PDB file of C-alpha atoms in Angstrom:
ATOM      1  CA  MET A   1     -66.271  69.313 -42.189  1.00 62.00           C
ATOM      2  CA  LYS A   2     -66.828  71.179 -45.453  1.00 69.00           C
ATOM      3  CA  GLN A   3     -69.414  69.937 -47.937  1.00 66.00           C
ATOM      4  CA  SER A   4     -66.875  69.191 -50.680  1.00 68.00           C
ATOM      5  CA  LYS A   5     -64.639  67.264 -48.288  1.00 70.00           C
ATOM      6  CA  ALA A   6     -67.610  65.360 -46.872  1.00 70.00           C
ATOM      7  CA  GLU A   7     -68.725  64.282 -50.350  1.00 69.00           C
ATOM      8  CA  ARG A   8     -65.207  63.187 -51.318  1.00 71.00           C
ATOM      9  CA  PHE A   9     -64.885  61.212 -48.107  1.00 72.00           C
ATOM     10  CA  LEU A  10     -68.210  59.411 -48.587  1.00 75.00           C
ATOM     11  CA  ARG A  11     -67.364  58.530 -52.191  1.00 75.00           C
ATOM     12  CA  ASP A  12     -64.234  56.645 -51.112  1.00 76.00           C
ATOM     13  CA  PRO A  13     -63.438  56.496 -47.356  1.00 75.00           C
ATOM     14  CA  GLY A  14     -60.615  54.048 -48.037  1.00 78.00           C
ATOM     15  CA  ARG A  15     -58.844  56.523 -50.317  1.00 77.00           C
ATOM     16  CA  TYR A  16     -59.064  59.235 -47.656  1.00 77.00           C
ATOM     17  CA  ALA A  17     -57.612  56.893 -45.030  1.00 78.00           C
ATOM     18  CA  HIS A  18     -54.882  55.751 -47.428  1.00 78.00           C
ATOM     19  CA  HIS A  19     -53.513  59.296 -47.724  1.00 81.00           C
ATOM     20  CA  ASP A  20     -53.361  59.784 -43.957  1.00 84.00           C
ATOM     21  CA  ARG A  21     -49.881  58.383 -43.272  1.00 87.00           C
ATOM     22  CA  ILE A  22     -49.771  59.699 -39.709  1.00 89.00           C
ATOM     23  CA  PHE A  23     -52.759  58.065 -38.020  1.00 89.00           C
ATOM     24  CA  LEU A  24     -55.219  56.167 -40.222  1.00 90.00           C
ATOM     25  CA  ASN A  25     -52.575  54.553 -42.447  1.00 90.00           C
ATOM     26  CA  ASN A  26     -49.397  54.820 -40.407  1.00 92.00           C
ATOM     27  CA  PRO A  27     -46.506  53.009 -42.175  1.00 91.00           C
ATOM     28  CA  VAL A  28     -45.555  51.080 -39.021  1.00 93.00           C
ATOM     29  CA  ILE A  29     -48.942  50.301 -37.479  1.00 93.00           C
ATOM     30  CA  MET A  30     -50.866  49.549 -40.659  1.00 91.00           C
ATOM     31  CA  GLN A  31     -48.147  48.341 -43.050  1.00 88.00           C
ATOM     32  CA  GLY A  32     -45.445  46.913 -40.791  1.00 89.00           C
ATOM     33  CA  MET A  33     -42.622  48.995 -42.275  1.00 90.00           C
ATOM     34  CA  GLY A  34     -39.424  49.920 -40.463  1.00 89.00           C
ATOM     35  CA  LEU A  35     -39.862  47.355 -37.692  1.00 91.00           C
ATOM     36  CA  ALA A  36     -36.237  46.220 -37.306  1.00 89.00           C
ATOM     37  CA  PRO A  37     -34.630  49.572 -36.384  1.00 89.00           C
ATOM     38  CA  LEU A  38     -37.675  50.515 -34.317  1.00 92.00           C
ATOM     39  CA  VAL A  39     -37.782  47.344 -32.214  1.00 94.00           C
ATOM     40  CA  VAL A  40     -34.021  46.928 -31.796  1.00 92.00           C
ATOM     41  CA  LEU A  41     -32.823  50.511 -31.419  1.00 91.00           C
ATOM     42  CA  ALA A  42     -35.705  52.720 -30.254  1.00 93.00           C
ATOM     43  CA  THR A  43     -35.092  51.923 -26.587  1.00 94.00           C
ATOM     44  CA  SER A  44     -34.988  55.558 -25.454  1.00 94.00           C
ATOM     45  CA  GLY A  45     -36.232  58.938 -26.536  1.00 94.00           C
ATOM     46  CA  ARG A  46     -32.719  59.932 -27.621  1.00 95.00           C
ATOM     47  CA  SER A  47     -32.124  56.882 -29.827  1.00 95.00           C
ATOM     48  CA  ALA A  48     -35.595  57.281 -31.330  1.00 95.00           C
ATOM     49  CA  LEU A  49     -34.805  60.931 -32.080  1.00 96.00           C
ATOM     50  CA  MET A  50     -31.571  59.947 -33.876  1.00 96.00           C
ATOM     51  CA  LEU A  51     -33.436  57.405 -35.999  1.00 95.00           C
ATOM     52  CA  ALA A  52     -36.197  59.904 -36.759  1.00 95.00           C
ATOM     53  CA  ALA A  53     -33.629  62.496 -37.870  1.00 96.00           C
ATOM     54  CA  ALA A  54     -31.908  59.925 -40.107  1.00 95.00           C
ATOM     55  CA  VAL A  55     -35.193  58.930 -41.754  1.00 94.00           C
ATOM     56  CA  ALA A  56     -36.208  62.580 -42.174  1.00 94.00           C
ATOM     57  CA  LEU A  57     -32.959  63.369 -43.986  1.00 95.00           C
ATOM     58  CA  LEU A  58     -33.011  60.204 -46.089  1.00 94.00           C
ATOM     59  CA  LEU A  59     -36.576  59.424 -47.091  1.00 94.00           C
ATOM     60  CA  THR A  60     -37.919  62.411 -49.016  1.00 93.00           C
ATOM     61  CA  PRO A  61     -34.644  63.398 -50.777  1.00 94.00           C
ATOM     62  CA  SER A  62     -33.963  59.827 -51.921  1.00 93.00           C
ATOM     63  CA  ARG A  63     -37.558  59.470 -53.056  1.00 90.00           C
ATOM     64  CA  VAL A  64     -37.376  62.668 -55.118  1.00 92.00           C
ATOM     65  CA  ILE A  65     -34.065  61.706 -56.755  1.00 93.00           C
ATOM     66  CA  SER A  66     -35.421  58.218 -57.476  1.00 90.00           C
ATOM     67  CA  TYR A  67     -38.441  59.841 -59.133  1.00 88.00           C
ATOM     68  CA  PHE A  68     -36.170  61.354 -61.785  1.00 91.00           C
ATOM     69  CA  LEU A  69     -33.865  58.354 -62.210  1.00 89.00           C
ATOM     70  CA  SER A  70     -36.663  55.766 -62.313  1.00 85.00           C
ATOM     71  CA  LYS A  71     -37.833  57.315 -65.581  1.00 86.00           C
ATOM     72  CA  LEU A  72     -34.886  55.504 -67.156  1.00 86.00           C
ATOM     73  CA  VAL A  73     -36.560  52.192 -66.265  1.00 86.00           C
ATOM     74  CA  PRO A  74     -40.297  52.986 -66.322  1.00 81.00           C
ATOM     75  CA  LEU A  75     -42.793  50.449 -65.031  1.00 80.00           C
ATOM     76  CA  GLN A  76     -46.211  50.324 -66.630  1.00 76.00           C
ATOM     77  CA  GLU A  77     -49.413  49.737 -64.711  1.00 72.00           C
ATOM     78  CA  HIS A  78     -50.610  46.105 -65.013  1.00 74.00           C
ATOM     79  CA  ALA A  79     -47.168  45.125 -66.291  1.00 75.00           C
ATOM     80  CA  GLY A  80     -46.767  41.563 -67.526  1.00 80.00           C
ATOM     81  CA  GLU A  81     -44.457  38.948 -66.039  1.00 80.00           C
ATOM     82  CA  GLU A  82     -41.728  39.536 -68.629  1.00 83.00           C
ATOM     83  CA  GLU A  83     -41.670  43.276 -68.001  1.00 80.00           C
ATOM     84  CA  LEU A  84     -41.547  42.748 -64.248  1.00 79.00           C
ATOM     85  CA  ARG A  85     -38.593  40.360 -64.559  1.00 81.00           C
ATOM     86  CA  ALA A  86     -36.723  42.805 -66.766  1.00 83.00           C
ATOM     87  CA  ARG A  87     -37.405  45.959 -64.764  1.00 84.00           C
ATOM     88  CA  LEU A  88     -37.773  45.176 -61.073  1.00 85.00           C
ATOM     89  CA  LEU A  89     -34.109  44.327 -60.445  1.00 87.00           C
ATOM     90  CA  PRO A  90     -32.671  47.485 -62.057  1.00 88.00           C
ATOM     91  CA  ARG A  91     -35.352  49.591 -60.384  1.00 88.00           C
ATOM     92  CA  GLY A  92     -34.565  48.025 -57.002  1.00 88.00           C
ATOM     93  CA  LEU A  93     -30.854  48.700 -57.453  1.00 90.00           C
ATOM     94  CA  LEU A  94     -31.609  52.228 -58.560  1.00 90.00           C
ATOM     95  CA  TYR A  95     -33.749  53.018 -55.510  1.00 90.00           C
ATOM     96  CA  SER A  96     -31.361  51.463 -52.966  1.00 91.00           C
ATOM     97  CA  GLY A  97     -28.351  52.990 -54.738  1.00 92.00           C
ATOM     98  CA  THR A  98     -29.973  56.414 -54.592  1.00 93.00           C
ATOM     99  CA  ALA A  99     -30.660  55.970 -50.867  1.00 93.00           C
ATOM    100  CA  ALA A 100     -26.999  54.932 -50.351  1.00 94.00           C
ATOM    101  CA  VAL A 101     -25.706  58.068 -52.087  1.00 94.00           C
ATOM    102  CA  VAL A 102     -28.062  60.275 -50.075  1.00 95.00           C
ATOM    103  CA  TYR A 103     -26.944  58.449 -46.903  1.00 95.00           C
ATOM    104  CA  MET A 104     -23.305  59.334 -47.596  1.00 95.00           C
ATOM    105  CA  ALA A 105     -24.331  62.966 -48.035  1.00 95.00           C
ATOM    106  CA  VAL A 106     -26.406  63.198 -44.841  1.00 95.00           C
ATOM    107  CA  TYR A 107     -24.127  61.207 -42.515  1.00 95.00           C
ATOM    108  CA  PRO A 108     -21.864  64.247 -41.817  1.00 95.00           C
ATOM    109  CA  VAL A 109     -24.994  66.194 -40.857  1.00 96.00           C
ATOM    110  CA  LEU A 110     -26.075  63.439 -38.457  1.00 95.00           C
ATOM    111  CA  ASP A 111     -22.545  63.250 -37.070  1.00 95.00           C
ATOM    112  CA  ARG A 112     -22.553  66.981 -36.376  1.00 94.00           C
ATOM    113  CA  LEU A 113     -25.947  66.724 -34.666  1.00 93.00           C
ATOM    114  CA  PHE A 114     -25.316  63.661 -32.500  1.00 94.00           C
ATOM    115  CA  GLY A 115     -21.555  63.002 -32.497  1.00 92.00           C
ATOM    116  CA  VAL A 116     -20.331  59.661 -31.132  1.00 92.00           C
ATOM    117  CA  GLU A 117     -23.872  58.833 -29.949  1.00 93.00           C
ATOM    118  CA  LEU A 118     -24.597  57.950 -33.556  1.00 92.00           C
ATOM    119  CA  LEU A 119     -22.405  54.850 -33.184  1.00 91.00           C
ATOM    120  CA  THR A 120     -24.980  53.313 -30.830  1.00 90.00           C
ATOM    121  CA  LEU A 121     -27.235  52.790 -33.852  1.00 91.00           C
ATOM    122  CA  GLY A 122     -24.675  50.354 -35.245  1.00 89.00           C
ATOM    123  CA  ILE A 123     -25.352  48.545 -38.504  1.00 90.00           C
ATOM    124  CA  TYR A 124     -29.018  49.511 -38.486  1.00 89.00           C
ATOM    125  CA  LEU A 125     -28.237  53.077 -39.528  1.00 91.00           C
ATOM    126  CA  PRO A 126     -26.607  52.237 -42.887  1.00 92.00           C
ATOM    127  CA  MET A 127     -29.144  49.431 -43.341  1.00 90.00           C
ATOM    128  CA  LEU A 128     -31.809  52.113 -43.737  1.00 90.00           C
ATOM    129  CA  VAL A 129     -30.756  52.385 -47.382  1.00 91.00           C
ATOM    130  CA  VAL A 130     -32.437  49.021 -48.073  1.00 90.00           C
ATOM    131  CA  GLU A 131     -35.301  49.541 -45.642  1.00 89.00           C
ATOM    132  CA  PRO A 132     -38.697  49.074 -47.401  1.00 86.00           C
ATOM    133  CA  LEU A 133     -39.786  52.323 -45.777  1.00 86.00           C
ATOM    134  CA  LEU A 134     -37.419  54.100 -48.214  1.00 86.00           C
ATOM    135  CA  ILE A 135     -37.309  51.883 -51.294  1.00 86.00           C
ATOM    136  CA  TYR A 136     -40.699  50.136 -51.524  1.00 82.00           C
ATOM    137  CA  ARG A 137     -41.687  52.410 -54.419  1.00 79.00           C
ATOM    138  CA  TYR A 138     -39.372  50.549 -56.805  1.00 79.00           C
ATOM    139  CA  GLY A 139     -42.090  47.999 -57.571  1.00 76.00           C
ATOM    140  CA  ARG A 140     -44.780  50.606 -58.190  1.00 79.00           C
ATOM    141  CA  VAL A 141     -45.740  52.628 -61.238  1.00 77.00           C
ATOM    142  CA  GLN A 142     -44.259  56.064 -61.793  1.00 76.00           C
ATOM    143  CA  GLU A 143     -45.506  58.685 -59.342  1.00 80.00           C
ATOM    144  CA  THR A 144     -45.567  62.443 -59.822  1.00 85.00           C
ATOM    145  CA  LEU A 145     -42.955  64.728 -58.287  1.00 89.00           C
ATOM    146  CA  ARG A 146     -45.587  66.371 -56.092  1.00 91.00           C
ATOM    147  CA  LYS A 147     -46.697  62.996 -54.783  1.00 88.00           C
ATOM    148  CA  ALA A 148     -43.096  61.932 -54.154  1.00 88.00           C
ATOM    149  CA  VAL A 149     -42.539  64.998 -51.960  1.00 92.00           C
ATOM    150  CA  SER A 150     -45.880  65.050 -50.133  1.00 91.00           C
ATOM    151  CA  LYS A 151     -46.004  61.314 -49.507  1.00 90.00           C
ATOM    152  CA  GLY A 152     -42.366  61.247 -48.446  1.00 91.00           C
ATOM    153  CA  LEU A 153     -43.006  63.948 -45.866  1.00 93.00           C
ATOM    154  CA  ARG A 154     -46.177  62.280 -44.573  1.00 93.00           C
ATOM    155  CA  VAL A 155     -44.490  58.895 -44.222  1.00 93.00           C
ATOM    156  CA  THR A 156     -41.576  60.562 -42.422  1.00 94.00           C
ATOM    157  CA  VAL A 157     -43.882  62.234 -39.903  1.00 95.00           C
ATOM    158  CA  GLY A 158     -45.876  59.038 -39.352  1.00 94.00           C
ATOM    159  CA  TYR A 159     -42.771  56.921 -38.793  1.00 95.00           C
ATOM    160  CA  ALA A 160     -41.133  59.521 -36.549  1.00 95.00           C
ATOM    161  CA  ALA A 161     -44.281  59.742 -34.411  1.00 95.00           C
ATOM    162  CA  VAL A 162     -44.240  55.992 -33.711  1.00 96.00           C
ATOM    163  CA  LEU A 163     -40.470  56.003 -33.176  1.00 95.00           C
ATOM    164  CA  LEU A 164     -40.628  58.724 -30.532  1.00 96.00           C
ATOM    165  CA  LEU A 165     -43.705  57.251 -28.864  1.00 96.00           C
ATOM    166  CA  VAL A 166     -42.200  53.764 -28.601  1.00 96.00           C
ATOM    167  CA  GLY A 167     -38.762  55.062 -27.606  1.00 96.00           C
ATOM    168  CA  CYS A 168     -40.110  57.243 -24.797  1.00 95.00           C
ATOM    169  CA  ILE A 169     -42.427  54.533 -23.445  1.00 96.00           C
ATOM    170  CA  ARG A 170     -39.622  51.935 -23.453  1.00 95.00           C
ATOM    171  CA  GLU A 171     -37.223  54.315 -21.725  1.00 95.00           C
ATOM    172  CA  TRP A 172     -39.837  55.045 -19.064  1.00 94.00           C
ATOM    173  CA  LEU A 173     -40.743  51.397 -18.516  1.00 94.00           C
ATOM    174  CA  ALA A 174     -37.139  50.187 -18.411  1.00 93.00           C
ATOM    175  CA  GLY A 175     -35.474  53.058 -16.583  1.00 90.00           C
ATOM    176  CA  GLY A 176     -38.073  55.431 -15.211  1.00 91.00           C
ATOM    177  CA  THR A 177     -36.858  58.331 -17.382  1.00 92.00           C
ATOM    178  CA  VAL A 178     -37.860  60.111 -20.587  1.00 93.00           C
ATOM    179  CA  PHE A 179     -35.038  61.802 -22.539  1.00 93.00           C
ATOM    180  CA  GLY A 180     -32.916  61.334 -19.429  1.00 87.00           C
ATOM    181  CA  PHE A 181     -35.288  63.186 -17.103  1.00 90.00           C
ATOM    182  CA  ALA A 182     -36.598  61.202 -14.138  1.00 88.00           C
ATOM    183  CA  VAL A 183     -40.321  60.444 -14.346  1.00 87.00           C
ATOM    184  CA  THR A 184     -40.808  57.586 -11.906  1.00 83.00           C
ATOM    185  CA  ALA A 185     -37.656  57.837  -9.812  1.00 71.00           C
ATOM    186  CA  ASN A 186     -36.161  54.598  -8.500  1.00 76.00           C
ATOM    187  CA  THR A 187     -38.936  52.571 -10.142  1.00 80.00           C
ATOM    188  CA  VAL A 188     -38.313  50.142 -12.988  1.00 84.00           C
ATOM    189  CA  LEU A 189     -41.676  48.946 -14.257  1.00 87.00           C
ATOM    190  CA  LEU A 190     -40.603  46.578 -17.026  1.00 90.00           C
ATOM    191  CA  PRO A 191     -36.872  45.892 -17.594  1.00 91.00           C
ATOM    192  CA  LEU A 192     -37.810  43.720 -20.600  1.00 92.00           C
ATOM    193  CA  ALA A 193     -38.831  46.892 -22.453  1.00 93.00           C
ATOM    194  CA  ALA A 194     -35.158  47.676 -23.119  1.00 92.00           C
ATOM    195  CA  MET A 195     -34.761  44.426 -25.092  1.00 94.00           C
ATOM    196  CA  PRO A 196     -36.005  43.613 -28.618  1.00 93.00           C
ATOM    197  CA  ALA A 197     -38.524  41.112 -27.199  1.00 93.00           C
ATOM    198  CA  GLY A 198     -39.993  43.862 -25.044  1.00 93.00           C
ATOM    199  CA  GLY A 199     -40.058  46.149 -28.057  1.00 93.00           C
ATOM    200  CA  PHE A 200     -42.094  43.625 -30.044  1.00 94.00           C
ATOM    201  CA  ILE A 201     -44.546  43.147 -27.163  1.00 94.00           C
ATOM    202  CA  LEU A 202     -44.976  46.877 -26.644  1.00 94.00           C
ATOM    203  CA  LEU A 203     -45.375  47.520 -30.363  1.00 94.00           C
ATOM    204  CA  GLY A 204     -48.007  44.767 -30.601  1.00 94.00           C
ATOM    205  CA  VAL A 205     -50.039  46.283 -27.760  1.00 95.00           C
ATOM    206  CA  LEU A 206     -49.633  49.771 -29.213  1.00 95.00           C
ATOM    207  CA  ALA A 207     -50.685  48.566 -32.690  1.00 94.00           C
ATOM    208  CA  ALA A 208     -53.835  46.926 -31.323  1.00 95.00           C
ATOM    209  CA  MET A 209     -54.841  50.092 -29.458  1.00 95.00           C
ATOM    210  CA  TRP A 210     -53.904  52.328 -32.391  1.00 94.00           C
ATOM    211  CA  ARG A 211     -55.930  50.272 -34.885  1.00 94.00           C
ATOM    212  CA  ALA A 212     -58.969  50.276 -32.586  1.00 95.00           C
ATOM    213  CA  LEU A 213     -58.794  54.065 -32.215  1.00 94.00           C
ATOM    214  CA  ALA A 214     -58.274  54.493 -35.977  1.00 92.00           C
ATOM    215  CA  ALA A 215     -61.366  52.390 -36.709  1.00 92.00           C
ATOM    216  CA  ARG A 216     -63.438  54.453 -34.253  1.00 92.00           C
ATOM    217  CA  TYR A 217     -62.122  57.700 -35.739  1.00 89.00           C
ATOM    218  CA  LYS A 218     -62.901  56.536 -39.268  1.00 88.00           C
ATOM    219  CA  ALA A 219     -66.449  55.639 -38.179  1.00 88.00           C
ATOM    220  CA  PHE A 220     -66.765  59.082 -36.581  1.00 87.00           C
ATOM    221  CA  LEU A 221     -65.600  60.794 -39.776  1.00 85.00           C
ATOM    222  CA  THR A 222     -68.065  58.749 -41.842  1.00 85.00           C
ATOM    223  CA  ASN A 223     -70.947  59.728 -39.574  1.00 85.00           C
ATOM    224  CA  GLU A 224     -69.826  63.368 -39.535  1.00 83.00           C
ATOM    225  CA  ALA A 225     -69.552  63.510 -43.326  1.00 81.00           C
ATOM    226  CA  ARG A 226     -72.955  61.857 -43.795  1.00 82.00           C
ATOM    227  CA  ASN A 227     -74.618  64.322 -41.419  1.00 80.00           C
ATOM    228  CA  GLN A 228     -72.917  67.257 -43.160  1.00 77.00           C
ATOM    229  CA  VAL A 229     -74.195  66.156 -46.573  1.00 74.00           C
ATOM    230  CA  ILE A 230     -77.743  65.654 -45.224  1.00 77.00           C
ATOM    231  CA  VAL A 231     -77.782  69.081 -43.557  1.00 74.00           C
ATOM    232  CA  ASN A 232     -76.544  70.812 -46.707  1.00 74.00           C
ATOM    233  CA  HIS A 233     -79.115  69.011 -48.863  1.00 68.00           C
ATOM    234  CA  GLN A 234     -81.873  70.093 -46.456  1.00 71.00           C
ATOM    235  CA  LYS A 235     -80.655  73.708 -46.642  1.00 71.00           C
ATOM    236  CA  GLU A 236     -80.647  73.577 -50.424  1.00 68.00           C
ATOM    237  CA  ALA A 237     -84.149  72.091 -50.447  1.00 69.00           C
ATOM    238  CA  ARG A 238     -85.476  74.860 -48.187  1.00 69.00           C
ATOM    239  CA  GLY A 239     -83.754  77.459 -50.356  1.00 63.00           C
ATOM    240  CA  GLU A 240     -85.464  76.137 -53.497  1.00 54.00           C
ATOM    241  CA  ARG A 241     -88.843  76.420 -51.843  1.00 52.00           C
TER     242      ARG A 241
END
C-alpha cells in the first residue's frame, strides 16, 4: 500500500469502505438493495446473467440522465421539511421516469441478446425502473457527473457479482448444474433453493459470511496502512539523521 493511500485510509476508514461498492459496501449485502428480483428470479446462472445485463444497461445511463434533469429540481444539503415536501415527489417521478425511458430503449437490446428467455423474468424486469438500486439518488443532494458515472458502474459490478454468485449456487443446489453444465450429476442437494424461501435463506447465510470476511479484510487493511505509515516515518527519521 502506498504512503498516500495509507494515510487517506487511516484518516477515514469508513469513507474508503463506503466507496468500495463491490466488496466492503456491496449494495445487496450491506444495504439490502435489489432483493426482490434477486431472491425471486436469480434461480440459475442464466437468469442471473439476464438480470445483470438489464441492470448494467439501465443503471448508469439512467443515473447520468437523471443527473442533468435533476438540476431542474435541485435539493439542498440539510434541506428543511418544506423543501423536502416540495421537491422529493417531483424528483422521485423524474428519476423513475428517466429509468422507464431508458428501459424502453434497452429492451430491444435485451430481446436481441436473450430472446424469449427474457419473458421468464416476468413483471420483475420492468419493475426495475422503480427499484431503489436505480432511483435511490432522488432523495440525495446533487452529485457530480463523474460521481454519477463511477458510482453507477461500481454499483452495477457489485450487484452483478452477487446476482451471479447467488444464481449459480441456487442452480447447483437445486439441480446439480451451473449454466446448464452438470456439476453434481443426479444429485439434488437442496430443492428449496429454487424457491424464493430458499433464496432468502441462502442470501442470509451468504450475507453473514460476506460481512464477516469484509470486517476481517477491513481490519487487515487498517493494520497494513498503519504499518506502512510507521515504516515510512522511520525511513524519514533515519534520512534526517
